Coordinates of C-alpha atoms and ligand atoms in Angstrom, one line a residue:
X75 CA 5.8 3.7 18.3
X76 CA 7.7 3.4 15.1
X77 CA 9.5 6.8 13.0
X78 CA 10.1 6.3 9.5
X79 CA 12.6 9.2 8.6
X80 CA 12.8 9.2 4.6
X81 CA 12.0 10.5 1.0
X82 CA 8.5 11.6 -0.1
X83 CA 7.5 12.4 -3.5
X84 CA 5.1 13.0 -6.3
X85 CA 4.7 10.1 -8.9
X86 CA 4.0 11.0 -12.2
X87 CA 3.1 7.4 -13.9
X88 CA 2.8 6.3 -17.7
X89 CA 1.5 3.2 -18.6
X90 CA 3.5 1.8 -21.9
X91 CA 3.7 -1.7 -23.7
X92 CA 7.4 -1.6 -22.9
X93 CA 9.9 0.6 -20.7
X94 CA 11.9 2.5 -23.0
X95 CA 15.2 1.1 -24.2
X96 CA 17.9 4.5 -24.2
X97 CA 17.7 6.4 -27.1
X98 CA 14.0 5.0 -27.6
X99 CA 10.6 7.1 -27.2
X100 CA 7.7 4.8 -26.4
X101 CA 4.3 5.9 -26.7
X102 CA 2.3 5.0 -23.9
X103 CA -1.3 6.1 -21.7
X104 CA -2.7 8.9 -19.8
X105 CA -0.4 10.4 -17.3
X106 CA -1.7 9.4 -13.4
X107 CA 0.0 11.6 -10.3
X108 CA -0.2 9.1 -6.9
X109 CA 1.2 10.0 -3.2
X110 CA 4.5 8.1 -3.6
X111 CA 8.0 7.6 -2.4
X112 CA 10.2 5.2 -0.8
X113 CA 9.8 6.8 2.9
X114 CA 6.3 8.2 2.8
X115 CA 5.3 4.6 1.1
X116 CA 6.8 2.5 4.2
X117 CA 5.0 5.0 6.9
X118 CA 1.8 4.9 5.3
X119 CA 1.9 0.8 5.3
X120 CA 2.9 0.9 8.7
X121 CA 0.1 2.8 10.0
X122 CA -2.4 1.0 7.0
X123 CA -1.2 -2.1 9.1
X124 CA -2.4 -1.0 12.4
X125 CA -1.3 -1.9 16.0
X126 CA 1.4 0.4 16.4
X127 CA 1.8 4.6 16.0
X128 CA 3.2 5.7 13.0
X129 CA 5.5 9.5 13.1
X130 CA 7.2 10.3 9.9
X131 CA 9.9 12.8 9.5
X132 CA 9.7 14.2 5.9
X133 CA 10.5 17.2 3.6
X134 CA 8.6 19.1 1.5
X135 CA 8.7 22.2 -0.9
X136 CA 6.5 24.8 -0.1
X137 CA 4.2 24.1 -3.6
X138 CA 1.0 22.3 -5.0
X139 CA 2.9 18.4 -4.8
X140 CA 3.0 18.6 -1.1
X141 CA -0.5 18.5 -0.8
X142 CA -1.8 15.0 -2.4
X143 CA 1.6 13.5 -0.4
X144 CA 0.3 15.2 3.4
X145 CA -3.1 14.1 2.7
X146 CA -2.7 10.4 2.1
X147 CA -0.2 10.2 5.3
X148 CA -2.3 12.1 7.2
X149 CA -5.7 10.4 6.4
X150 CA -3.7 7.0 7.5
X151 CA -3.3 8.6 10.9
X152 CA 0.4 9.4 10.3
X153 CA 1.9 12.3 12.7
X154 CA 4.1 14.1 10.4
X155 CA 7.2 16.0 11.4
X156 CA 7.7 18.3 8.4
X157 CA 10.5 20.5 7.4
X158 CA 9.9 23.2 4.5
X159 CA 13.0 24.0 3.1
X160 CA 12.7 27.2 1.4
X161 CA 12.7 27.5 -2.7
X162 CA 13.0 23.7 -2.7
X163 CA 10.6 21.7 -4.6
X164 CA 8.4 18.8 -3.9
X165 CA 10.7 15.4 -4.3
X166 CA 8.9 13.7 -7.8
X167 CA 9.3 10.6 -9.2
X168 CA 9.0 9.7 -13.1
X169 CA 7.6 6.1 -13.5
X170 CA 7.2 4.0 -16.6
X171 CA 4.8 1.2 -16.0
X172 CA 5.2 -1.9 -18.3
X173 CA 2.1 -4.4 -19.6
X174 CA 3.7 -7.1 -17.0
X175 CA 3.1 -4.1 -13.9
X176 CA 7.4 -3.8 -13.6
X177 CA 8.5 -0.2 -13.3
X178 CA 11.3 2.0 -14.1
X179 CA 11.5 5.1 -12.0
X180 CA 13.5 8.1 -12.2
X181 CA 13.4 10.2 -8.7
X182 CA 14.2 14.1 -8.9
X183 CA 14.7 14.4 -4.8
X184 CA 14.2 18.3 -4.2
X185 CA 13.3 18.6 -0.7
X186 CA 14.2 15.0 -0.2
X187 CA 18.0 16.3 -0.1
X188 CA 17.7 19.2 2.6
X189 CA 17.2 15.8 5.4
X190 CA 20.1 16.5 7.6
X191 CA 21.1 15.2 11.4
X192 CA 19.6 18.0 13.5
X193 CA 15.8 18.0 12.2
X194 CA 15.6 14.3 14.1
X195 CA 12.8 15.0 16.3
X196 CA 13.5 13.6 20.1
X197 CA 13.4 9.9 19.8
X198 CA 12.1 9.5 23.1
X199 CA 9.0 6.5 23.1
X200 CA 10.1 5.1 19.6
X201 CA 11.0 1.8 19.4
X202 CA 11.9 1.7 15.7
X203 CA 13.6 3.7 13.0
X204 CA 12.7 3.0 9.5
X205 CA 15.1 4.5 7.0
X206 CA 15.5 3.9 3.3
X207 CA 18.5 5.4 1.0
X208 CA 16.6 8.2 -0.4
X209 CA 17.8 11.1 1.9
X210 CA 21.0 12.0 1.6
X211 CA 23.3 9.2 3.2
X212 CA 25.1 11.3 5.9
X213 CA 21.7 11.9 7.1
X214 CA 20.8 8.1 7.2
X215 CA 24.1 7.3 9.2
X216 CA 23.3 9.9 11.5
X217 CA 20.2 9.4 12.5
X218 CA 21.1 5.6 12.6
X219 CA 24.1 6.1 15.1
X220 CA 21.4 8.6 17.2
X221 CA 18.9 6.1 17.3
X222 CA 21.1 3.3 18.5
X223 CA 22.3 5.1 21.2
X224 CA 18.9 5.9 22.4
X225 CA 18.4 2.2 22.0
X226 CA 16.1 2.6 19.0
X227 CA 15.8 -0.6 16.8
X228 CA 17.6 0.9 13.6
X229 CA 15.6 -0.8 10.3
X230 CA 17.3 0.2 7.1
X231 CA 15.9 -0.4 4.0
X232 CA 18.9 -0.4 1.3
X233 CA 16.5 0.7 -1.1
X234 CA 17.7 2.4 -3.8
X235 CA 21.0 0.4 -4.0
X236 CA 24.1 2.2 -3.0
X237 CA 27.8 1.7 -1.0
X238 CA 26.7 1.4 2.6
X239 CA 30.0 1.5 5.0
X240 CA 30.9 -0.7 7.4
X241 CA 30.6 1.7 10.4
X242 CA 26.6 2.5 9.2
X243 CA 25.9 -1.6 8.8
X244 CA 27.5 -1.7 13.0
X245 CA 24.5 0.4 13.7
X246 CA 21.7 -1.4 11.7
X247 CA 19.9 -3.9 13.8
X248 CA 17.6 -4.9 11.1
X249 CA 18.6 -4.6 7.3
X250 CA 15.9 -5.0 4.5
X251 CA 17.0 -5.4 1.1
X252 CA 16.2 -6.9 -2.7
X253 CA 18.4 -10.2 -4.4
X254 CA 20.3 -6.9 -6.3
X255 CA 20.8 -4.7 -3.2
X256 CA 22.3 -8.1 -1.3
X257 CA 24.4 -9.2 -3.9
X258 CA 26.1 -5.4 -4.3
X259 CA 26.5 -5.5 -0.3
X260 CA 27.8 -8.8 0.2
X261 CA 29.1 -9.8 -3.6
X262 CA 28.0 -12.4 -6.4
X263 CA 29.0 -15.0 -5.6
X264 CA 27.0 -18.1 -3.2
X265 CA 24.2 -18.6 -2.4
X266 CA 21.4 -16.2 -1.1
X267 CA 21.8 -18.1 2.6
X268 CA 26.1 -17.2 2.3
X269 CA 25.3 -13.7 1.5
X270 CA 22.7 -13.1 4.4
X271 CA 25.8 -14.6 6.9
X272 CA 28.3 -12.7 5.6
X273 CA 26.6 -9.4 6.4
X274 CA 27.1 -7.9 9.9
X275 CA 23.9 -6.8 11.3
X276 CA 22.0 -8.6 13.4
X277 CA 19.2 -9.5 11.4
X278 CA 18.6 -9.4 7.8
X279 CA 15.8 -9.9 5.2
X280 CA 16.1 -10.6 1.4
X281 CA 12.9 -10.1 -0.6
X282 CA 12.9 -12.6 -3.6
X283 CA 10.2 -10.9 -6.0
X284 CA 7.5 -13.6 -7.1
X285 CA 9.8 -16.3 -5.2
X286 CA 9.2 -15.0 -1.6
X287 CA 11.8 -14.0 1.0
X288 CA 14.4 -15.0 3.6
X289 CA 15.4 -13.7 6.6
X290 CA 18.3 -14.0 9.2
X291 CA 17.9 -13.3 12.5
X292 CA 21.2 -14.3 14.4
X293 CA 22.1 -17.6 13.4
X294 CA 18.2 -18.5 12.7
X295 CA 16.8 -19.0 9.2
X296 CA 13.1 -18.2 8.2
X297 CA 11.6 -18.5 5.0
X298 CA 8.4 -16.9 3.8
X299 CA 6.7 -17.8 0.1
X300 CA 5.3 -15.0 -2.3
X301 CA 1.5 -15.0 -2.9
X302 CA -0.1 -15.1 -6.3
X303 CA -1.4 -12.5 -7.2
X304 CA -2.5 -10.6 -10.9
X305 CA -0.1 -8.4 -11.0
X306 CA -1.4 -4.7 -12.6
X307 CA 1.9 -2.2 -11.0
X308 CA 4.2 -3.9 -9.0
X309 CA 5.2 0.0 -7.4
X310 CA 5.5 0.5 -3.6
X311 CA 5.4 -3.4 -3.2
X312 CA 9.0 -3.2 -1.4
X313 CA 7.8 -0.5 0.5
X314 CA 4.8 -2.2 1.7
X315 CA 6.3 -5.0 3.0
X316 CA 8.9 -2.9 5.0
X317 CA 6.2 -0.9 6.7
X318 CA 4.1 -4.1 7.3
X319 CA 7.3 -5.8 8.7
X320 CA 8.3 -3.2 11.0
X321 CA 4.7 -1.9 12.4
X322 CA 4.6 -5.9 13.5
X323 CA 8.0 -6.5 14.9
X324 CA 7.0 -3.2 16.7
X325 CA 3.8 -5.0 17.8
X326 CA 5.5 -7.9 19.2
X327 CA 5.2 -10.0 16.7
X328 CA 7.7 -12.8 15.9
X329 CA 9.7 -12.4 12.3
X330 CA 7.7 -15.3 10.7
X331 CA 4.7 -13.9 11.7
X332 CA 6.1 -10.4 10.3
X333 CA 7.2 -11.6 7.4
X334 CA 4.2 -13.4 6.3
X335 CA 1.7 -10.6 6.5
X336 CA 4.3 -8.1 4.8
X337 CA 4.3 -10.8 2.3
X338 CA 0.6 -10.6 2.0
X339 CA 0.6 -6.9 2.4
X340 CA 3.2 -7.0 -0.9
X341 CA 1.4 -9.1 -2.9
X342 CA -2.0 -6.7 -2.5
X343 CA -0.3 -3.8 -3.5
X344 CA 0.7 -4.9 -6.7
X345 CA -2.7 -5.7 -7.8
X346 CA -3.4 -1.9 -8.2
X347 CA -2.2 1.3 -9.5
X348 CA 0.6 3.5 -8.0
X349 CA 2.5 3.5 -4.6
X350 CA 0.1 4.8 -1.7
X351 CA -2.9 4.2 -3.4
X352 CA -2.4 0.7 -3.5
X353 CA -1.1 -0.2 -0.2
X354 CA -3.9 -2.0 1.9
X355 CA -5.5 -2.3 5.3
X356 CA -4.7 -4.9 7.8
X357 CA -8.4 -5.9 7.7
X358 CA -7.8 -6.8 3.6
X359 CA -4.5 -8.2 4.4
X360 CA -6.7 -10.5 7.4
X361 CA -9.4 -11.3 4.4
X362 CA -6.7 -12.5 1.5
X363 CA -4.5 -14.7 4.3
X364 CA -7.4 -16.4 5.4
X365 CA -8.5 -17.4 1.9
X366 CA -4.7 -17.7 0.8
X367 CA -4.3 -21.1 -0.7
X368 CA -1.8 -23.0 2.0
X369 CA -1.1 -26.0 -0.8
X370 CA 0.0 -23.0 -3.0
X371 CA 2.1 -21.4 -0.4
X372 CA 4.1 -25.2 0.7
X373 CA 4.7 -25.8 -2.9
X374 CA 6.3 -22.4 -3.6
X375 CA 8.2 -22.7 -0.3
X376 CA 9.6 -25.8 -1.2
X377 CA 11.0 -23.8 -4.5
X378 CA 11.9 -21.1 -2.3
X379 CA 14.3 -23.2 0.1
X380 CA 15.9 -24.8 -2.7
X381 CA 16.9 -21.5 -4.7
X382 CA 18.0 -19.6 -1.5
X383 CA 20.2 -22.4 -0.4
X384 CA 18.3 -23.0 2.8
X385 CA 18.0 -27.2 3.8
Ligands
RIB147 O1 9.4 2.4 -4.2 C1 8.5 3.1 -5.0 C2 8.8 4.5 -4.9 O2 10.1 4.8 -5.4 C3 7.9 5.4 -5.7 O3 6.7 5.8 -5.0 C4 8.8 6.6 -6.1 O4 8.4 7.8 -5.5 C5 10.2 6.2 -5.6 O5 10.5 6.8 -4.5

């Protein structure tokens, strides 16, 4: 059983040739409101991704935003532990969407930020925590050093990018992260494979955009290729692949196994519009991998190894 404790929010998405410069208006297309944030995103994968029950810990305001966010997690079989706070909005999120699919998002947290160490439900039968860094970081440490000594797999997503301190890293078993959020942790300089050694949790995973990712899992080194896709809104892609990772570590699965159908998963998301909406089944995610080309996938890998450093 896996609890993702984290942010949830409203998107409110615009279309636009470009993403705004500052100081520039852009005129772009019809507004679209999708289920979104970082935490919500990853629990709603997870269960999308079958094989393992998915409880998520959230907050929400007491007001009409609350209801398009309980609705998607609930209708992917979610349990939901939810705390009102009172006169606190709904988290939203403000999301330009370029003609390429990239995104630049602005999150208001509301509710998001009232997260603190006593509403952690009873962590008895979890096996994982998933946590990302959009709830206040006391909370996050918190609930990390709780879980590990229940003996809870800790999976932290350092997504959005902040300083993390060296006593929450000692309780992080698992660490997900982008090429930015790795080099900010572990510095510039190297290569992607000295970055990965240098951190202290046991196992870590780098997500490479259109490259792929790597992954360190003691002193092991896995490598896992993107998939083509056409890209319309690469949002929630990050989040997809941490919710497919973890619901199949938490099945059993191996990390190469895990990180090639959270690769898959990724991929399928950015082919649609907005966060939750976009985030696919595990039967679609069977369907694409079986059809995925596997001459594609060695060449790319071959590109993959070569820029991360790995022999
Ligand atoms: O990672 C994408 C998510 O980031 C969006 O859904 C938005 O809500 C922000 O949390």
């Amino acid at each position: 059983m896996v609890l993702v404790a984290g942010s949830a929010n409203l998107d409110f998405v615009v279309r636009a040739p470009h993403i705004p410069a500052p100081g520039e208006t852009v005129l772009g297309g019809g507004l679209q409101t999708f289920a979104g944030g970082k935490g919500a995103n990853q629990a709603l994968a997870c269960a999308r991704a079958g094989g393992v029950a998915t409880h998520m810990l959230l907050a929400l305001g007491k007001d009409a935003f609350a209801a398009p966010i309980e609705a998607s997690l609930r209708g992917a079989g979610v349990t939901l532990h939810t705390l009102h706070p009172i006169g606190v909005p709904t988290g939203t999120a403000f999301i330009c969407v370029d003609e390429h699919g990239e995104n630049a998002i602005t999150v208001a947290p509301g509710a998001n930020a009232c997260l603190q160490a006593e509403h952690l439900p009873p962590l008895q039968g979890f096996s994982h925590l998933l946590m990302q860094l959009e709830i206040p970081l006391p909370t996050v440490a918190a609930y990390a050093h709780a879980a590990k000594a229940a003996d809870v797999r800790v999976v932290l997503n350092a997504a959005p990018a902040q300083t993390l301190g060296q006593e929450l890293l000692a309780a992080v078993d698992l660490l997900v992260l982008n090429e930015g959020e790795l080099r900010a942790l572990a510095g510039d300089g190297g290569s992607v494979l000295d970055c990965l050694a240098c951190l202290p949790c046991p196992a870590v995973v780098v997500t490479l955009g259109a490259r792929g990712c790597v992954a360190r899992e003691g002193n092991a080194f896995h490598a896992q290729a993107s998939f083509q896709v056409p890209v319309v809104d690469t949002t929630g892609a990050g989040d997809t692949f941490c919710g497919t990772l973890v619901a199949a570590l938490a099945g059993q699965h191996t990390m190469a196994h895990a990180l090639r159908q959270a690769s898959a998963a990724a991929a399928l998301t950015c082919t649609q519009m907005g966060a939750q909406s976009s985030v696919p089944y595990a039967a679609d995610v069977a369907a694409f991998l079986i059809q995925a080309s596997q001459a594609n996938e060695a060449q790319s890998l071959l590109a993959l190894r070569q820029f991360a450093g790995l022999p």
